[in-house]
PDB file of C-alpha atoms in Angstrom:
ATOM      1  CA  LEU A   1     -29.459 -37.327   0.934  1.00 53.00           C
ATOM      2  CA  ASN A   2     -29.182 -39.786   3.673  1.00 65.00           C
ATOM      3  CA  ASP A   3     -28.261 -42.175   1.153  1.00 71.00           C
ATOM      4  CA  ASN A   4     -31.207 -41.070  -1.087  1.00 69.00           C
ATOM      5  CA  PRO A   5     -30.761 -40.620  -4.465  1.00 68.00           C
ATOM      6  CA  SER A   6     -32.550 -37.456  -5.437  1.00 67.00           C
ATOM      7  CA  PRO A   7     -33.817 -35.525  -8.676  1.00 71.00           C
ATOM      8  CA  TYR A   8     -32.629 -32.584  -7.420  1.00 74.00           C
ATOM      9  CA  LYS A   9     -29.514 -30.837  -8.371  1.00 77.00           C
ATOM     10  CA  ILE A  10     -27.663 -27.877  -6.325  1.00 80.00           C
ATOM     11  CA  THR A  11     -25.704 -25.790  -8.390  1.00 84.00           C
ATOM     12  CA  LEU A  12     -23.096 -23.224  -6.996  1.00 84.00           C
ATOM     13  CA  THR A  13     -21.239 -20.621  -8.088  1.00 86.00           C
ATOM     14  CA  GLY A  14     -19.108 -17.711  -7.242  1.00 82.00           C
ATOM     15  CA  THR A  15     -16.118 -15.480  -7.454  1.00 82.00           C
ATOM     16  CA  VAL A  16     -13.089 -14.771  -5.964  1.00 77.00           C
ATOM     17  CA  LYS A  17     -12.164 -11.238  -5.305  1.00 78.00           C
ATOM     18  CA  SER A  18      -8.130 -10.811  -4.787  1.00 84.00           C
ATOM     19  CA  PRO A  19      -7.561  -8.046  -2.554  1.00 89.00           C
ATOM     20  CA  LYS A  20      -6.239  -5.045  -3.462  1.00 90.00           C
ATOM     21  CA  ILE A  21      -5.193  -1.171  -2.322  1.00 92.00           C
ATOM     22  CA  SER A  22      -5.919   2.105  -3.871  1.00 93.00           C
ATOM     23  CA  PHE A  23      -4.868   5.308  -2.375  1.00 94.00           C
ATOM     24  CA  ASP A  24      -6.237   8.786  -1.602  1.00 96.00           C
ATOM     25  CA  PRO A  25      -5.574  11.085  -3.841  1.00 95.00           C
ATOM     26  CA  PRO A  26      -4.499   8.545  -6.293  1.00 90.00           C
ATOM     27  CA  PHE A  27      -1.746  10.842  -7.528  1.00 88.00           C
ATOM     28  CA  LEU A  28       1.039  12.477  -5.521  1.00 87.00           C
ATOM     29  CA  LEU A  29       4.019  15.239  -5.469  1.00 87.00           C
ATOM     30  CA  LEU A  30       6.103  16.819  -3.438  1.00 87.00           C
ATOM     31  CA  MET A  31       6.905  20.162  -3.726  1.00 87.00           C
ATOM     32  CA  PRO A  32      10.972  20.978  -4.952  1.00 88.00           C
ATOM     33  CA  VAL A  33      12.658  22.605  -1.325  1.00 90.00           C
ATOM     34  CA  PRO A  34      16.092  23.572  -0.984  1.00 93.00           C
ATOM     35  CA  LEU A  35      18.784  21.402  -0.046  1.00 93.00           C
ATOM     36  CA  ASP A  36      18.052  18.970   3.355  1.00 94.00           C
ATOM     37  CA  VAL A  37      14.830  20.843   3.574  1.00 95.00           C
ATOM     38  CA  LYS A  38      11.678  17.830   3.950  1.00 95.00           C
ATOM     39  CA  SER A  39       9.001  18.179   1.605  1.00 94.00           C
ATOM     40  CA  GLU A  40       6.400  15.771   2.772  1.00 95.00           C
ATOM     41  CA  ALA A  41       2.776  15.003   2.242  1.00 95.00           C
ATOM     42  CA  THR A  42      -0.279  12.730   3.859  1.00 96.00           C
ATOM     43  CA  PHE A  43      -2.404  10.186   1.965  1.00 96.00           C
ATOM     44  CA  SER A  44      -4.784   7.659   2.445  1.00 96.00           C
ATOM     45  CA  ILE A  45      -4.274   3.400   1.860  1.00 95.00           C
ATOM     46  CA  ILE A  46      -7.786   2.328   1.140  1.00 94.00           C
ATOM     47  CA  PRO A  47      -7.469  -0.961   1.208  1.00 93.00           C
ATOM     48  CA  GLU A  48     -10.556  -3.853  -0.438  1.00 91.00           C
ATOM     49  CA  GLY A  49     -11.068  -7.102  -0.021  1.00 89.00           C
ATOM     50  CA  TYR A  50      -9.092  -8.370   3.178  1.00 89.00           C
ATOM     51  CA  LEU A  51     -11.021 -11.269   5.072  1.00 86.00           C
ATOM     52  CA  ARG A  52      -8.502 -11.375   7.565  1.00 85.00           C
ATOM     53  CA  HIS A  53      -5.014  -9.535   9.018  1.00 86.00           C
ATOM     54  CA  SER A  54      -2.593  -8.380   6.894  1.00 91.00           C
ATOM     55  CA  ARG A  55       0.420  -5.615   7.234  1.00 94.00           C
ATOM     56  CA  ILE A  56       1.268  -3.038   4.560  1.00 94.00           C
ATOM     57  CA  GLN A  57       4.525  -2.541   3.937  1.00 94.00           C
ATOM     58  CA  VAL A  58       6.898  -0.184   1.969  1.00 95.00           C
ATOM     59  CA  GLU A  59       9.866  -0.723  -0.614  1.00 94.00           C
ATOM     60  CA  LEU A  60      11.252   2.880  -1.597  1.00 94.00           C
ATOM     61  CA  PRO A  61      13.317   3.601  -4.265  1.00 92.00           C
ATOM     62  CA  GLU A  62      16.859   4.766  -4.271  1.00 90.00           C
ATOM     63  CA  LEU A  63      18.180   7.479  -6.590  1.00 87.00           C
ATOM     64  CA  GLN A  64      21.303   7.389  -8.169  1.00 84.00           C
ATOM     65  CA  LEU A  65      23.069  10.584  -7.598  1.00 82.00           C
ATOM     66  CA  GLU A  66      25.753  12.503 -10.238  1.00 82.00           C
ATOM     67  CA  ASP A  67      29.337  10.779  -8.637  1.00 85.00           C
ATOM     68  CA  GLY A  68      27.146   7.278  -8.708  1.00 84.00           C
ATOM     69  CA  ALA A  69      26.218   6.763  -5.462  1.00 87.00           C
ATOM     70  CA  LYS A  70      23.266   6.190  -4.675  1.00 89.00           C
ATOM     71  CA  LEU A  71      20.599   7.563  -1.556  1.00 89.00           C
ATOM     72  CA  CYS A  72      17.399   6.707  -0.888  1.00 92.00           C
ATOM     73  CA  PRO A  73      15.803  10.401   0.306  1.00 92.00           C
ATOM     74  CA  PHE A  74      11.939   9.366   0.852  1.00 93.00           C
ATOM     75  CA  ALA A  75      10.598   8.208   4.410  1.00 95.00           C
ATOM     76  CA  VAL A  76       7.209   6.560   4.827  1.00 96.00           C
ATOM     77  CA  GLN A  77       5.500   6.431   8.147  1.00 96.00           C
ATOM     78  CA  PHE A  78       2.217   4.951   9.136  1.00 97.00           C
ATOM     79  CA  PRO A  79       0.909   7.640  12.218  1.00 96.00           C
ATOM     80  CA  GLU A  80      -1.912   5.060  12.994  1.00 94.00           C
ATOM     81  CA  GLY A  81      -0.008   1.723  12.270  1.00 94.00           C
ATOM     82  CA  GLN A  82      -0.058  -0.210   8.977  1.00 94.00           C
ATOM     83  CA  ASP A  83      -2.061  -3.293   9.614  1.00 95.00           C
ATOM     84  CA  ILE A  84      -4.969  -4.110   7.769  1.00 93.00           C
ATOM     85  CA  VAL A  85      -8.037  -3.930  10.239  1.00 87.00           C
ATOM     86  CA  LEU A  86     -11.741  -6.170   9.283  1.00 85.00           C
ATOM     87  CA  SER A  87     -14.142  -3.751  10.779  1.00 85.00           C
ATOM     88  CA  SER A  88     -17.371  -5.550  11.852  1.00 83.00           C
ATOM     89  CA  ASP A  89     -19.423  -4.156   8.821  1.00 86.00           C
ATOM     90  CA  GLY A  90     -17.024  -5.958   6.687  1.00 82.00           C
ATOM     91  CA  THR A  91     -15.202  -3.455   5.347  1.00 87.00           C
ATOM     92  CA  ASN A  92     -11.734  -2.539   5.471  1.00 92.00           C
ATOM     93  CA  LYS A  93     -10.467   0.547   6.909  1.00 91.00           C
ATOM     94  CA  PRO A  94      -8.369   3.170   5.730  1.00 94.00           C
ATOM     95  CA  LEU A  95      -4.655   3.441   6.386  1.00 95.00           C
ATOM     96  CA  SER A  96      -3.047   7.210   6.791  1.00 96.00           C
ATOM     97  CA  CYS A  97       0.426   7.367   5.505  1.00 97.00           C
ATOM     98  CA  HIS A  98       2.892   9.599   5.692  1.00 97.00           C
ATOM     99  CA  ILE A  99       5.836  10.326   3.457  1.00 95.00           C
ATOM    100  CA  SER A 100       8.982  12.875   3.204  1.00 95.00           C
ATOM    101  CA  PHE A 101      11.716  13.265   1.160  1.00 93.00           C
ATOM    102  CA  ARG A 102      14.721  14.887   1.996  1.00 94.00           C
ATOM    103  CA  SER A 103      17.914  15.350   0.887  1.00 90.00           C
ATOM    104  CA  ALA A 104      21.718  17.153   1.421  1.00 90.00           C
ATOM    105  CA  GLN A 105      22.524  16.757  -2.425  1.00 87.00           C
ATOM    106  CA  PRO A 106      21.195  17.829  -5.422  1.00 85.00           C
ATOM    107  CA  VAL A 107      19.249  14.562  -7.116  1.00 83.00           C
ATOM    108  CA  SER A 108      16.534  14.203  -9.455  1.00 77.00           C
ATOM    109  CA  GLY A 109      14.961  10.885 -10.726  1.00 77.00           C
ATOM    110  CA  LEU A 110      12.299   9.192 -11.143  1.00 79.00           C
ATOM    111  CA  GLY A 111      11.503   5.932  -9.016  1.00 80.00           C
ATOM    112  CA  LYS A 112       8.623   3.728  -8.015  1.00 87.00           C
ATOM    113  CA  MET A 113       7.290   2.409  -4.607  1.00 90.00           C
ATOM    114  CA  PHE A 114       5.797  -0.645  -3.995  1.00 93.00           C
ATOM    115  CA  PHE A 115       2.916  -0.565  -1.428  1.00 93.00           C
ATOM    116  CA  THR A 116       2.354  -4.585  -0.990  1.00 92.00           C
ATOM    117  CA  ASP A 117       0.912  -7.113   1.968  1.00 89.00           C
ATOM    118  CA  GLU A 118       2.054 -10.150   3.542  1.00 85.00           C
ATOM    119  CA  GLU A 119       1.091 -11.994   0.210  1.00 84.00           C
ATOM    120  CA  GLU A 120       3.111  -9.616  -2.017  1.00 84.00           C
ATOM    121  CA  ASN A 121      -0.394  -8.733  -3.531  1.00 83.00           C
TER     122      ASN A 121
END
């Protein structure tokens, strides 16, 4: 320090935590409903480790009908917004997410919904 050799060595170590999200409840089942009737549920997205502003995006699955046509019967809304906010105590505020399903035609299938941030985490 100050161009003087020092007999002391400083070693710094650390860990990098990648941001992640979890869901509450961790599993969601929408109830079967008659044709053209909406089935819906609300859940929380719990962000962890976000140190700066980010925005959650969702990719919805398309389901294939018997005639080969594709349909996206799902809709997702974020009633309080989809921005991840860092609070004054250093934690991230949970996001409320509302999901719905409606189809005028009989459909069943298995699909994945992808919730990602701006960096595709």
